[in-house]
PDB file of C-alpha atoms in Angstrom:
ATOM      1  CA  MET A  18      11.820 -70.079  17.262  1.00  0.00           C
ATOM      2  CA  LEU A  19      13.587 -67.451  15.096  1.00  0.00           C
ATOM      3  CA  THR A  20      12.234 -69.245  11.856  1.00  0.00           C
ATOM      4  CA  LEU A  21       8.761 -69.225  13.354  1.00  0.00           C
ATOM      5  CA  VAL A  22       9.182 -65.200  14.025  1.00  0.00           C
ATOM      6  CA  ALA A  23      10.526 -64.895  10.298  1.00  0.00           C
ATOM      7  CA  VAL A  24       7.396 -67.034   8.747  1.00  0.00           C
ATOM      8  CA  ILE A  25       5.044 -65.270  10.886  1.00  0.00           C
ATOM      9  CA  LEU A  26       6.778 -61.767   9.615  1.00  0.00           C
ATOM     10  CA  GLY A  27       6.627 -62.799   6.048  1.00  0.00           C
ATOM     11  CA  LEU A  28       3.259 -63.683   6.143  1.00  0.00           C
ATOM     12  CA  VAL A  29       2.134 -60.548   7.966  1.00  0.00           C
ATOM     13  CA  GLY A  30       4.139 -58.602   5.156  1.00  0.00           C
ATOM     14  CA  PHE A  31       2.746 -60.749   2.534  1.00  0.00           C
ATOM     15  CA  ILE A  32      -0.912 -59.886   3.418  1.00  0.00           C
ATOM     16  CA  TRP A  33      -0.117 -56.232   3.584  1.00  0.00           C
ATOM     17  CA  LEU A  34       1.514 -56.202   0.230  1.00  0.00           C
ATOM     18  CA  PHE A  35      -1.653 -58.152  -1.063  1.00  0.00           C
ATOM     19  CA  SER A  36      -3.965 -55.941   0.923  1.00  0.00           C
ATOM     20  CA  TYR A  37      -2.450 -52.762  -0.557  1.00  0.00           C
ATOM     21  CA  VAL A  38      -1.853 -53.796  -4.188  1.00  0.00           C
ATOM     22  CA  ILE A  39      -5.705 -55.701  -4.161  1.00  0.00           C
ATOM     23  CA  PRO A  40      -7.439 -53.253  -1.760  1.00  0.00           C
ATOM     24  CA  VAL A  41     -10.218 -56.002  -1.107  1.00  0.00           C
ATOM     25  CA  GLY A  42     -12.131 -54.254   1.528  1.00  0.00           C
ATOM     26  CA  LEU A  43     -12.606 -51.208  -1.070  1.00  0.00           C
ATOM     27  CA  TRP A  44     -13.297 -53.078  -3.511  1.00  0.00           C
ATOM     28  CA  LEU A  45     -16.177 -54.998  -1.202  1.00  0.00           C
ATOM     29  CA  SER A  46     -17.446 -51.536  -0.361  1.00  0.00           C
ATOM     30  CA  ALA A  47     -18.080 -50.603  -3.690  1.00  0.00           C
ATOM     31  CA  LEU A  48     -19.886 -53.735  -4.707  1.00  0.00           C
ATOM     32  CA  ALA A  49     -22.308 -53.281  -1.660  1.00  0.00           C
ATOM     33  CA  SER A  50     -23.079 -49.930  -2.399  1.00  0.00           C
ATOM     34  CA  GLY A  51     -24.045 -50.941  -6.110  1.00  0.00           C
ATOM     35  CA  VAL A  52     -20.550 -49.506  -7.958  1.00  0.00           C
ATOM     36  CA  LYS A  53     -19.275 -51.970 -10.167  1.00  0.00           C
ATOM     37  CA  VAL A  54     -15.378 -51.914 -10.220  1.00  0.00           C
ATOM     38  CA  GLY A  55     -13.139 -54.518 -10.915  1.00  0.00           C
ATOM     39  CA  ILE A  56     -10.409 -55.535  -8.972  1.00  0.00           C
ATOM     40  CA  GLY A  57      -7.960 -55.036 -12.177  1.00  0.00           C
ATOM     41  CA  THR A  58      -9.167 -51.734 -12.448  1.00  0.00           C
ATOM     42  CA  LEU A  59      -8.370 -51.261  -8.617  1.00  0.00           C
ATOM     43  CA  ILE A  60      -4.833 -52.746  -9.188  1.00  0.00           C
ATOM     44  CA  GLY A  61      -4.306 -50.345 -12.305  1.00  0.00           C
ATOM     45  CA  MET A  62      -4.528 -47.505 -10.100  1.00  0.00           C
ATOM     46  CA  ARG A  63      -1.974 -48.447  -7.970  1.00  0.00           C
ATOM     47  CA  PHE A  64       0.326 -48.778 -10.645  1.00  0.00           C
ATOM     48  CA  ARG A  65      -1.080 -45.574 -12.023  1.00  0.00           C
ATOM     49  CA  ARG A  66       0.307 -43.910  -8.696  1.00  0.00           C
ATOM     50  CA  VAL A  67      -3.371 -43.115  -7.631  1.00  0.00           C
ATOM     51  CA  PRO A  68      -4.980 -43.668  -4.221  1.00  0.00           C
ATOM     52  CA  PRO A  69      -7.710 -46.130  -5.461  1.00  0.00           C
ATOM     53  CA  ALA A  70      -9.877 -44.764  -1.906  1.00  0.00           C
ATOM     54  CA  GLU A  71      -9.561 -41.140  -3.502  1.00  0.00           C
ATOM     55  CA  ILE A  72     -11.243 -42.143  -6.795  1.00  0.00           C
ATOM     56  CA  VAL A  73     -14.118 -45.044  -5.422  1.00  0.00           C
ATOM     57  CA  ARG A  74     -15.110 -42.940  -1.991  1.00  0.00           C
ATOM     58  CA  PRO A  75     -16.419 -40.247  -4.191  1.00  0.00           C
ATOM     59  CA  MET A  76     -17.601 -42.643  -6.785  1.00  0.00           C
ATOM     60  CA  ILE A  77     -20.182 -44.366  -4.096  1.00  0.00           C
ATOM     61  CA  LYS A  78     -20.941 -41.269  -2.552  1.00  0.00           C
ATOM     62  CA  SER A  79     -22.294 -39.770  -5.829  1.00  0.00           C
ATOM     63  CA  HIS A  80     -24.005 -43.163  -6.901  1.00  0.00           C
ATOM     64  CA  LYS A  81     -25.942 -42.675  -3.499  1.00  0.00           C
ATOM     65  CA  ALA A  82     -27.051 -39.268  -4.114  1.00  0.00           C
ATOM     66  CA  GLY A  83     -27.887 -39.937  -7.785  1.00  0.00           C
ATOM     67  CA  VAL A  84     -25.295 -38.461  -9.691  1.00  0.00           C
ATOM     68  CA  LYS A  85     -24.010 -41.100 -12.398  1.00  0.00           C
ATOM     69  CA  LEU A  86     -19.959 -40.701 -12.842  1.00  0.00           C
ATOM     70  CA  GLY A  87     -17.675 -42.762 -14.635  1.00  0.00           C
ATOM     71  CA  ILE A  88     -14.227 -43.775 -13.292  1.00  0.00           C
ATOM     72  CA  ASP A  89     -12.533 -42.743 -16.013  1.00  0.00           C
ATOM     73  CA  ARG A  90     -13.441 -39.219 -15.873  1.00  0.00           C
ATOM     74  CA  LEU A  91     -12.822 -38.819 -12.074  1.00  0.00           C
ATOM     75  CA  GLU A  92      -9.650 -40.776 -12.280  1.00  0.00           C
ATOM     76  CA  ALA A  93      -8.274 -38.780 -15.188  1.00  0.00           C
ATOM     77  CA  HIS A  94      -9.474 -35.535 -12.943  1.00  0.00           C
ATOM     78  CA  TYR A  95      -7.410 -36.465  -9.926  1.00  0.00           C
ATOM     79  CA  LEU A  96      -3.946 -36.944 -12.355  1.00  0.00           C
ATOM     80  CA  ALA A  97      -4.715 -33.338 -13.590  1.00  0.00           C
ATOM     81  CA  GLY A  98      -4.318 -32.402 -10.366  1.00  0.00           C
ATOM     82  CA  GLY A  99      -8.124 -31.643  -9.153  1.00  0.00           C
ATOM     83  CA  ASN A 100      -9.782 -32.614  -5.986  1.00  0.00           C
ATOM     84  CA  VAL A 101     -12.233 -35.580  -6.749  1.00  0.00           C
ATOM     85  CA  ASP A 102     -13.741 -34.979  -3.639  1.00  0.00           C
ATOM     86  CA  ARG A 103     -14.850 -31.385  -3.603  1.00  0.00           C
ATOM     87  CA  VAL A 104     -16.101 -32.017  -7.241  1.00  0.00           C
ATOM     88  CA  VAL A 105     -18.560 -34.470  -6.474  1.00  0.00           C
ATOM     89  CA  ASP A 106     -19.771 -32.734  -3.629  1.00  0.00           C
ATOM     90  CA  ALA A 107     -20.438 -30.175  -5.633  1.00  0.00           C
ATOM     91  CA  LEU A 108     -22.255 -32.014  -8.184  1.00  0.00           C
ATOM     92  CA  ILE A 109     -24.328 -33.156  -5.532  1.00  0.00           C
ATOM     93  CA  ALA A 110     -25.116 -29.734  -4.192  1.00  0.00           C
ATOM     94  CA  ALA A 111     -25.902 -28.493  -7.512  1.00  0.00           C
ATOM     95  CA  GLU A 112     -28.123 -31.541  -8.130  1.00  0.00           C
ATOM     96  CA  ARG A 113     -30.034 -30.859  -4.865  1.00  0.00           C
ATOM     97  CA  ALA A 114     -30.600 -27.251  -5.694  1.00  0.00           C
ATOM     98  CA  ASP A 115     -31.584 -27.967  -9.325  1.00  0.00           C
ATOM     99  CA  ILE A 116     -28.459 -26.238 -10.699  1.00  0.00           C
ATOM    100  CA  ASP A 117     -27.567 -26.973 -14.177  1.00  0.00           C
ATOM    101  CA  LEU A 118     -24.127 -28.029 -13.757  1.00  0.00           C
ATOM    102  CA  THR A 119     -21.872 -30.746 -15.670  1.00  0.00           C
ATOM    103  CA  PHE A 120     -19.441 -32.435 -14.764  1.00  0.00           C
ATOM    104  CA  GLU A 121     -16.579 -31.285 -17.311  1.00  0.00           C
ATOM    105  CA  ARG A 122     -17.493 -27.343 -16.157  1.00  0.00           C
ATOM    106  CA  THR A 123     -17.163 -28.392 -12.550  1.00  0.00           C
ATOM    107  CA  ALA A 124     -13.570 -29.725 -13.360  1.00  0.00           C
ATOM    108  CA  ALA A 125     -12.938 -27.051 -15.282  1.00  0.00           C
ATOM    109  CA  ILE A 126     -13.773 -24.834 -12.372  1.00  0.00           C
ATOM    110  CA  ASP A 127     -11.744 -27.021  -9.883  1.00  0.00           C
ATOM    111  CA  LEU A 128      -8.820 -26.940 -11.974  1.00  0.00           C
ATOM    112  CA  ALA A 129      -8.928 -23.038 -12.379  1.00  0.00           C
ATOM    113  CA  GLY A 130      -7.894 -22.862  -8.538  1.00  0.00           C
ATOM    114  CA  ARG A 131     -11.870 -21.759  -7.613  1.00  0.00           C
ATOM    115  CA  ASP A 132     -13.456 -23.413  -4.832  1.00  0.00           C
ATOM    116  CA  VAL A 133     -16.297 -24.920  -6.795  1.00  0.00           C
ATOM    117  CA  LEU A 134     -18.247 -26.023  -3.807  1.00  0.00           C
ATOM    118  CA  GLU A 135     -18.255 -22.872  -2.127  1.00  0.00           C
ATOM    119  CA  ALA A 136     -19.204 -21.246  -5.508  1.00  0.00           C
ATOM    120  CA  VAL A 137     -21.988 -23.594  -5.468  1.00  0.00           C
ATOM    121  CA  GLN A 138     -23.343 -22.905  -1.886  1.00  0.00           C
ATOM    122  CA  MET A 139     -23.186 -19.360  -2.870  1.00  0.00           C
ATOM    123  CA  SER A 140     -25.389 -19.656  -5.595  1.00  0.00           C
ATOM    124  CA  VAL A 141     -27.949 -21.257  -3.036  1.00  0.00           C
ATOM    125  CA  ASN A 142     -26.956 -18.883  -0.212  1.00  0.00           C
ATOM    126  CA  PRO A 143     -25.613 -15.148  -1.601  1.00  0.00           C
ATOM    127  CA  LYS A 144     -22.996 -13.792   0.133  1.00  0.00           C
ATOM    128  CA  VAL A 145     -22.692 -10.071   1.822  1.00  0.00           C
ATOM    129  CA  ILE A 146     -19.741  -8.141   1.250  1.00  0.00           C
ATOM    130  CA  GLN A 147     -18.680  -5.661   2.880  1.00  0.00           C
ATOM    131  CA  THR A 148     -17.026  -2.514   1.272  1.00  0.00           C
ATOM    132  CA  PRO A 149     -14.566  -0.317   3.528  1.00  0.00           C
ATOM    133  CA  MET A 150     -15.153   3.263   3.888  1.00  0.00           C
ATOM    134  CA  VAL A 151     -15.425   5.055   0.855  1.00  0.00           C
ATOM    135  CA  THR A 152     -14.565   8.964   0.658  1.00  0.00           C
ATOM    136  CA  ALA A 153     -16.336  11.388  -1.642  1.00  0.00           C
ATOM    137  CA  VAL A 154     -16.658  14.963  -2.116  1.00  0.00           C
ATOM    138  CA  ALA A 155     -20.132  16.598  -3.337  1.00  0.00           C
ATOM    139  CA  MET A 156     -20.473  19.746  -5.493  1.00  0.00           C
ATOM    140  CA  ASP A 157     -20.844  22.049  -2.671  1.00  0.00           C
ATOM    141  CA  GLY A 158     -17.245  20.679  -1.351  1.00  0.00           C
ATOM    142  CA  ILE A 159     -18.355  18.640   2.062  1.00  0.00           C
ATOM    143  CA  GLN A 160     -16.849  15.427   2.333  1.00  0.00           C
ATOM    144  CA  VAL A 161     -19.269  12.279   2.419  1.00  0.00           C
ATOM    145  CA  GLN A 162     -18.236   8.807   3.686  1.00  0.00           C
ATOM    146  CA  ALA A 163     -20.047   5.844   2.961  1.00  0.00           C
ATOM    147  CA  ASN A 164     -19.895   2.150   3.339  1.00  0.00           C
ATOM    148  CA  ALA A 165     -22.142  -0.463   1.519  1.00  0.00           C
ATOM    149  CA  ARG A 166     -22.779  -4.225   2.032  1.00  0.00           C
ATOM    150  CA  VAL A 167     -23.352  -5.944  -1.464  1.00  0.00           C
ATOM    151  CA  THR A 168     -24.895  -8.962  -1.467  1.00  0.00           C
ATOM    152  CA  VAL A 169     -23.816 -11.249  -4.727  1.00  0.00           C
ATOM    153  CA  ARG A 170     -24.577 -14.476  -5.951  1.00  0.00           C
ATOM    154  CA  ALA A 171     -21.941 -16.502  -8.129  1.00  0.00           C
ATOM    155  CA  ASN A 172     -22.113 -16.714 -11.536  1.00  0.00           C
ATOM    156  CA  ILE A 173     -21.374 -20.861 -12.434  1.00  0.00           C
ATOM    157  CA  ASP A 174     -21.002 -19.439 -16.190  1.00  0.00           C
ATOM    158  CA  GLN A 175     -18.739 -16.669 -15.162  1.00  0.00           C
ATOM    159  CA  LEU A 176     -16.468 -18.590 -12.546  1.00  0.00           C
ATOM    160  CA  VAL A 177     -13.467 -19.402 -15.138  1.00  0.00           C
ATOM    161  CA  GLY A 178     -12.180 -16.364 -16.380  1.00  0.00           C
ATOM    162  CA  GLY A 179     -14.522 -13.899 -14.480  1.00  0.00           C
ATOM    163  CA  ALA A 180     -13.411 -11.330 -12.014  1.00  0.00           C
ATOM    164  CA  GLY A 181     -13.232 -11.981  -7.744  1.00  0.00           C
ATOM    165  CA  GLU A 182     -14.374  -9.865  -5.186  1.00  0.00           C
ATOM    166  CA  GLU A 183     -11.804  -7.272  -5.586  1.00  0.00           C
ATOM    167  CA  THR A 184     -12.989  -5.825  -8.804  1.00  0.00           C
ATOM    168  CA  ILE A 185     -16.655  -5.877  -7.043  1.00  0.00           C
ATOM    169  CA  LEU A 186     -15.650  -3.754  -4.466  1.00  0.00           C
ATOM    170  CA  ALA A 187     -13.455  -1.493  -6.706  1.00  0.00           C
ATOM    171  CA  ARG A 188     -16.359  -0.779  -9.087  1.00  0.00           C
ATOM    172  CA  VAL A 189     -18.944  -0.556  -5.955  1.00  0.00           C
ATOM    173  CA  GLY A 190     -16.681   1.945  -4.081  1.00  0.00           C
ATOM    174  CA  GLU A 191     -16.146   3.944  -7.920  1.00  0.00           C
ATOM    175  CA  GLY A 192     -19.920   4.284  -8.609  1.00  0.00           C
ATOM    176  CA  ILE A 193     -20.257   5.809  -4.751  1.00  0.00           C
ATOM    177  CA  VAL A 194     -17.382   8.184  -5.624  1.00  0.00           C
ATOM    178  CA  THR A 195     -19.317   9.143  -9.048  1.00  0.00           C
ATOM    179  CA  THR A 196     -22.879   9.513  -7.289  1.00  0.00           C
ATOM    180  CA  VAL A 197     -21.951  11.808  -4.530  1.00  0.00           C
ATOM    181  CA  GLY A 198     -19.378  13.988  -6.972  1.00  0.00           C
ATOM    182  CA  SER A 199     -22.441  14.658  -8.907  1.00  0.00           C
ATOM    183  CA  SER A 200     -24.876  15.704  -6.204  1.00  0.00           C
ATOM    184  CA  ASP A 201     -25.563  19.113  -5.819  1.00  0.00           C
ATOM    185  CA  ALA A 202     -25.243  19.036  -1.863  1.00  0.00           C
ATOM    186  CA  HIS A 203     -23.929  16.535   0.398  1.00  0.00           C
ATOM    187  CA  THR A 204     -27.362  17.122   2.004  1.00  0.00           C
ATOM    188  CA  LYS A 205     -29.164  15.337  -0.672  1.00  0.00           C
ATOM    189  CA  VAL A 206     -26.668  12.133  -0.313  1.00  0.00           C
ATOM    190  CA  LEU A 207     -27.774  12.502   3.632  1.00  0.00           C
ATOM    191  CA  GLU A 208     -31.342  12.691   2.954  1.00  0.00           C
ATOM    192  CA  ASN A 209     -31.853   9.871   0.344  1.00  0.00           C
ATOM    193  CA  PRO A 210     -28.715   7.401   0.573  1.00  0.00           C
ATOM    194  CA  ASP A 211     -30.345   4.827  -1.168  1.00  0.00           C
ATOM    195  CA  SER A 212     -29.854   6.666  -4.294  1.00  0.00           C
ATOM    196  CA  ILE A 213     -26.650   5.771  -4.162  1.00  0.00           C
ATOM    197  CA  SER A 214     -27.718   2.111  -4.277  1.00  0.00           C
ATOM    198  CA  LYS A 215     -29.594   2.613  -7.037  1.00  0.00           C
ATOM    199  CA  THR A 216     -27.609   4.697  -8.982  1.00  0.00           C
ATOM    200  CA  VAL A 217     -24.790   1.999  -8.747  1.00  0.00           C
ATOM    201  CA  LEU A 218     -26.533  -1.081  -9.253  1.00  0.00           C
ATOM    202  CA  GLU A 219     -28.224   0.871 -12.608  1.00  0.00           C
ATOM    203  CA  LYS A 220     -24.640   0.624 -13.463  1.00  0.00           C
ATOM    204  CA  GLY A 221     -24.040  -3.062 -14.256  1.00  0.00           C
ATOM    205  CA  LEU A 222     -21.298  -4.088 -12.181  1.00  0.00           C
ATOM    206  CA  ASP A 223     -21.125  -7.175 -12.073  1.00  0.00           C
ATOM    207  CA  SER A 224     -20.621  -7.530 -15.870  1.00  0.00           C
ATOM    208  CA  GLY A 225     -17.464  -9.961 -16.472  1.00  0.00           C
ATOM    209  CA  THR A 226     -17.132 -11.039 -13.048  1.00  0.00           C
ATOM    210  CA  ALA A 227     -17.701 -14.034 -11.346  1.00  0.00           C
ATOM    211  CA  PHE A 228     -20.575 -13.010  -9.238  1.00  0.00           C
ATOM    212  CA  GLU A 229     -23.941 -11.676  -9.585  1.00  0.00           C
ATOM    213  CA  ILE A 230     -25.295  -8.659  -7.798  1.00  0.00           C
ATOM    214  CA  LEU A 231     -28.556  -8.676  -5.878  1.00  0.00           C
ATOM    215  CA  SER A 232     -28.453  -5.882  -4.047  1.00  0.00           C
ATOM    216  CA  ILE A 233     -26.449  -2.937  -2.816  1.00  0.00           C
ATOM    217  CA  ASP A 234     -27.068  -1.364   0.655  1.00  0.00           C
ATOM    218  CA  ILE A 235     -25.944   1.965   2.288  1.00  0.00           C
ATOM    219  CA  ALA A 236     -24.614   0.592   5.380  1.00  0.00           C
ATOM    220  CA  ASP A 237     -23.458   4.197   6.717  1.00  0.00           C
ATOM    221  CA  VAL A 238     -23.258   7.718   5.889  1.00  0.00           C
ATOM    222  CA  ASP A 239     -21.223  10.480   7.741  1.00  0.00           C
ATOM    223  CA  VAL A 240     -20.085  13.949   6.981  1.00  0.00           C
ATOM    224  CA  GLY A 241     -16.372  13.979   6.593  1.00  0.00           C
ATOM    225  CA  LYS A 242     -14.211  17.596   5.983  1.00  0.00           C
ATOM    226  CA  ASN A 243     -15.225  20.358   4.368  1.00  0.00           C
ATOM    227  CA  ILE A 244     -13.014  19.732   1.374  1.00  0.00           C
ATOM    228  CA  GLY A 245     -13.683  22.973  -0.501  1.00  0.00           C
ATOM    229  CA  ALA A 246     -13.190  25.581   2.468  1.00  0.00           C
ATOM    230  CA  GLN A 247      -9.872  23.787   2.786  1.00  0.00           C
ATOM    231  CA  LEU A 248      -8.846  24.221  -0.686  1.00  0.00           C
ATOM    232  CA  GLN A 249     -10.328  27.826  -0.831  1.00  0.00           C
ATOM    233  CA  THR A 250      -7.822  28.329   2.377  1.00  0.00           C
ATOM    234  CA  ASP A 251      -4.948  26.493   0.653  1.00  0.00           C
ATOM    235  CA  GLN A 252      -5.364  28.810  -2.578  1.00  0.00           C
ATOM    236  CA  ALA A 253      -5.744  32.082  -0.633  1.00  0.00           C
ATOM    237  CA  GLU A 254      -2.446  30.935   1.369  1.00  0.00           C
ATOM    238  CA  ALA A 255      -0.732  29.879  -1.775  1.00  0.00           C
ATOM    239  CA  ASP A 256      -1.297  33.378  -3.266  1.00  0.00           C
ATOM    240  CA  LYS A 257      -0.584  35.313  -0.341  1.00  0.00           C
ATOM    241  CA  GLU A 258       2.689  33.520  -0.261  1.00  0.00           C
ATOM    242  CA  ILE A 259       3.042  34.288  -3.763  1.00  0.00           C
ATOM    243  CA  ALA A 260       2.248  38.246  -3.129  1.00  0.00           C
ATOM    244  CA  GLN A 261       4.694  38.396  -1.001  1.00  0.00           C
ATOM    245  CA  ALA A 262       7.450  36.915  -2.926  1.00  0.00           C
ATOM    246  CA  LYS A 263       6.897  39.187  -5.719  1.00  0.00           C
ATOM    247  CA  ALA A 264       6.516  42.177  -3.343  1.00  0.00           C
ATOM    248  CA  GLU A 265       9.902  40.851  -1.917  1.00  0.00           C
ATOM    249  CA  GLU A 266      11.138  40.849  -5.092  1.00  0.00           C
ATOM    250  CA  ARG A 267      10.179  44.757  -5.899  1.00  0.00           C
ATOM    251  CA  ARG A 268      11.770  45.582  -2.452  1.00  0.00           C
ATOM    252  CA  ALA A 269      14.803  43.837  -3.833  1.00  0.00           C
ATOM    253  CA  MET A 270      14.892  45.576  -6.804  1.00  0.00           C
ATOM    254  CA  ALA A 271      14.170  48.883  -5.557  1.00  0.00           C
ATOM    255  CA  VAL A 272      17.192  48.594  -2.672  1.00  0.00           C
ATOM    256  CA  ALA A 273      19.523  47.807  -5.650  1.00  0.00           C
ATOM    257  CA  GLN A 274      18.124  51.193  -7.573  1.00  0.00           C
ATOM    258  CA  GLU A 275      18.852  53.037  -4.391  1.00  0.00           C
ATOM    259  CA  GLN A 276      22.651  51.683  -4.369  1.00  0.00           C
ATOM    260  CA  GLU A 277      22.783  52.266  -8.017  1.00  0.00           C
ATOM    261  CA  MET A 278      21.946  55.821  -7.440  1.00  0.00           C
ATOM    262  CA  LYS A 279      23.914  56.625  -4.544  1.00  0.00           C
ATOM    263  CA  ALA A 280      26.971  54.823  -6.430  1.00  0.00           C
ATOM    264  CA  GLU A 281      25.888  57.009  -8.876  1.00  0.00           C
ATOM    265  CA  VAL A 282      25.857  60.101  -6.557  1.00  0.00           C
ATOM    266  CA  GLN A 283      28.983  59.572  -5.153  1.00  0.00           C
ATOM    267  CA  GLU A 284      30.496  59.281  -8.836  1.00  0.00           C
ATOM    268  CA  LYS A 285      28.667  62.900  -9.575  1.00  0.00           C
ATOM    269  CA  ARG A 286      30.602  64.040  -6.593  1.00  0.00           C
ATOM    270  CA  ALA A 287      33.527  62.670  -7.694  1.00  0.00           C
ATOM    271  CA  LYS A 288      33.172  64.568 -10.426  1.00  0.00           C
ATOM    272  CA  VAL A 289      32.644  67.941  -9.104  1.00  0.00           C
ATOM    273  CA  VAL A 290      35.788  67.623  -6.090  1.00  0.00           C
ATOM    274  CA  GLU A 291      37.539  67.153  -9.774  1.00  0.00           C
ATOM    275  CA  ALA A 292      36.257  69.899 -11.427  1.00  0.00           C
ATOM    276  CA  GLU A 293      36.645  72.198  -8.439  1.00  0.00           C
ATOM    277  CA  ALA A 294      40.412  70.832  -7.795  1.00  0.00           C
ATOM    278  CA  GLU A 295      40.941  72.168 -11.318  1.00  0.00           C
ATOM    279  CA  VAL A 296      39.659  75.754 -10.611  1.00  0.00           C
ATOM    280  CA  PRO A 297      42.629  77.121  -8.751  1.00  0.00           C
ATOM    281  CA  LEU A 298      44.283  76.099 -11.758  1.00  0.00           C
ATOM    282  CA  ALA A 299      42.573  77.819 -13.936  1.00  0.00           C
ATOM    283  CA  ILE A 300      42.734  80.911 -11.935  1.00  0.00           C
ATOM    284  CA  SER A 301      46.638  80.524 -12.036  1.00  0.00           C
ATOM    285  CA  GLN A 302      46.644  80.177 -15.711  1.00  0.00           C
ATOM    286  CA  ALA A 303      44.127  83.444 -16.009  1.00  0.00           C
ATOM    287  CA  LEU A 304      46.734  85.503 -14.096  1.00  0.00           C
ATOM    288  CA  ARG A 305      49.600  84.619 -15.841  1.00  0.00           C
ATOM    289  CA  GLU A 306      48.258  85.323 -18.835  1.00  0.00           C
ATOM    290  CA  GLY A 307      46.509  88.675 -17.976  1.00  0.00           C
ATOM    291  CA  LYS A 308      42.987  87.310 -18.054  1.00  0.00           C
ATOM    292  CA  MET A 309      42.414  87.872 -15.012  1.00  0.00           C
ATOM    293  CA  GLY A 310      43.137  91.015 -12.814  1.00  0.00           C
ATOM    294  CA  VAL A 311      44.213  91.120  -8.730  1.00  0.00           C
ATOM    295  CA  MET A 312      41.084  92.921  -8.288  1.00  0.00           C
ATOM    296  CA  ASP A 313      38.934  90.049  -9.925  1.00  0.00           C
ATOM    297  CA  TYR A 314      40.742  87.642  -7.944  1.00  0.00           C
ATOM    298  CA  LEU A 315      40.010  89.839  -5.046  1.00  0.00           C
ATOM    299  CA  ASN A 316      36.440  90.132  -5.917  1.00  0.00           C
ATOM    300  CA  TYR A 317      36.025  86.323  -6.236  1.00  0.00           C
ATOM    301  CA  GLN A 318      37.617  85.527  -2.793  1.00  0.00           C
ATOM    302  CA  ASN A 319      35.057  87.936  -1.319  1.00  0.00           C
ATOM    303  CA  ILE A 320      32.006  86.599  -2.805  1.00  0.00           C
ATOM    304  CA  LYS A 321      33.640  82.708  -1.959  1.00  0.00           C
ATOM    305  CA  ALA A 322      34.132  83.919   1.750  1.00  0.00           C
ATOM    306  CA  ASP A 323      30.082  85.734   1.806  1.00  0.00           C
ATOM    307  CA  THR A 324      28.810  82.601   0.168  1.00  0.00           C
ATOM    308  CA  GLU A 325      30.130  80.291   2.802  1.00  0.00           C
ATOM    309  CA  MET A 326      29.242  82.591   5.709  1.00  0.00           C
ATOM    310  CA  ARG A 327      25.442  82.592   4.459  1.00  0.00           C
ATOM    311  CA  ASN A 328      25.635  78.879   3.787  1.00  0.00           C
ATOM    312  CA  SER A 329      27.420  78.941   7.577  1.00  0.00           C
ATOM    313  CA  ILE A 330      24.282  80.910   8.969  1.00  0.00           C
ATOM    314  CA  SER A 331      21.291  78.976   6.868  1.00  0.00           C
ATOM    315  CA  GLY A 332      23.009  75.747   8.271  1.00  0.00           C
ATOM    316  CA  GLU A 333      23.484  74.168   4.558  1.00  0.00           C
ATOM    317  CA  GLU A 334      26.068  71.491   4.292  1.00  0.00           C
ATOM    318  CA  GLU A 335      26.348  71.292   0.611  1.00  0.00           C
ATOM    319  CA  ASP A 336      29.288  73.324  -0.912  1.00  0.00           C
ATOM    320  CA  VAL A 337      27.802  76.021  -3.297  1.00  0.00           C
ATOM    321  CA  THR A 338      29.610  76.034  -6.653  1.00  0.00           C
ATOM    322  CA  VAL A 339      30.260  79.414  -7.945  1.00  0.00           C
ATOM    323  CA  ASP A 340      30.532  80.043 -11.628  1.00  0.00           C
ATOM    324  CA  ASP A 341      33.695  81.681 -12.760  1.00  0.00           C
ATOM    325  CA  GLU A 342      32.800  85.122 -14.455  1.00  0.00           C
ATOM    326  CA  GLU A 343      35.469  86.438 -16.402  1.00  0.00           C
TER     327      GLU A 343
END
């Protein structure tokens, strides 16, 4: 029994290995479809680590669709990292849509990372791209918000090296900002929004991109803030703050000058007090030297007392200094 089981398992394994190395079923399918593929070619694919089904089935599909493709080119594209099935589907779609598309260009587009089938479908059925809300300011200072729908068609010739949807959106947004900004008043934009699409469309925004712009339609236009008034308000507030700062600077300078004047007054008063302190000494010196008599001194005292009385009656607080007379 063990020998019989081993023989059966060995036979099953041999059949599986034989069918894996020599895909007879796939060869029969290709033969029935009119595609000539040799058994040696299929075995060689196994040794080159190329799944035969990934090559033969797309080749059968292309043959039935009337697109003649060589098995070597398909295998080379697979080994280069391309998607053979997607390339064949794109060639069939291009053939049905009467689009001039060669295998070499299709393979290059696929290897560049583009979805070539989607590009062919977009060439037949254009795609609508919705732009985000674009904010611009007219010359009267009123903010205008607009978004647009851009209808694009894939440009097969520019798919390799051409810019993508982000560039289209950026250019359309730039065109909207330029058009609104050059308008004299925001009311003109609201009255005639198609002027934006006409102006933007005339700029040739699809240059250097992988798309061809068919139309630009303004979907929505709204009025935003009064940016001009807001800027004037901000400017006035800034001017007010500058004026207040300058006034505070002048006030500080005036206070400083006042303090300097007070210090100078105190200095003068100190000199007056110092001079008054020297008067008795001068009188004593004059009396000793005989330059001043006793009657002169008494007369000086009477004048001083009379002056103090007059100041007391008049309510003056400041001292009056009487010049000495010989």
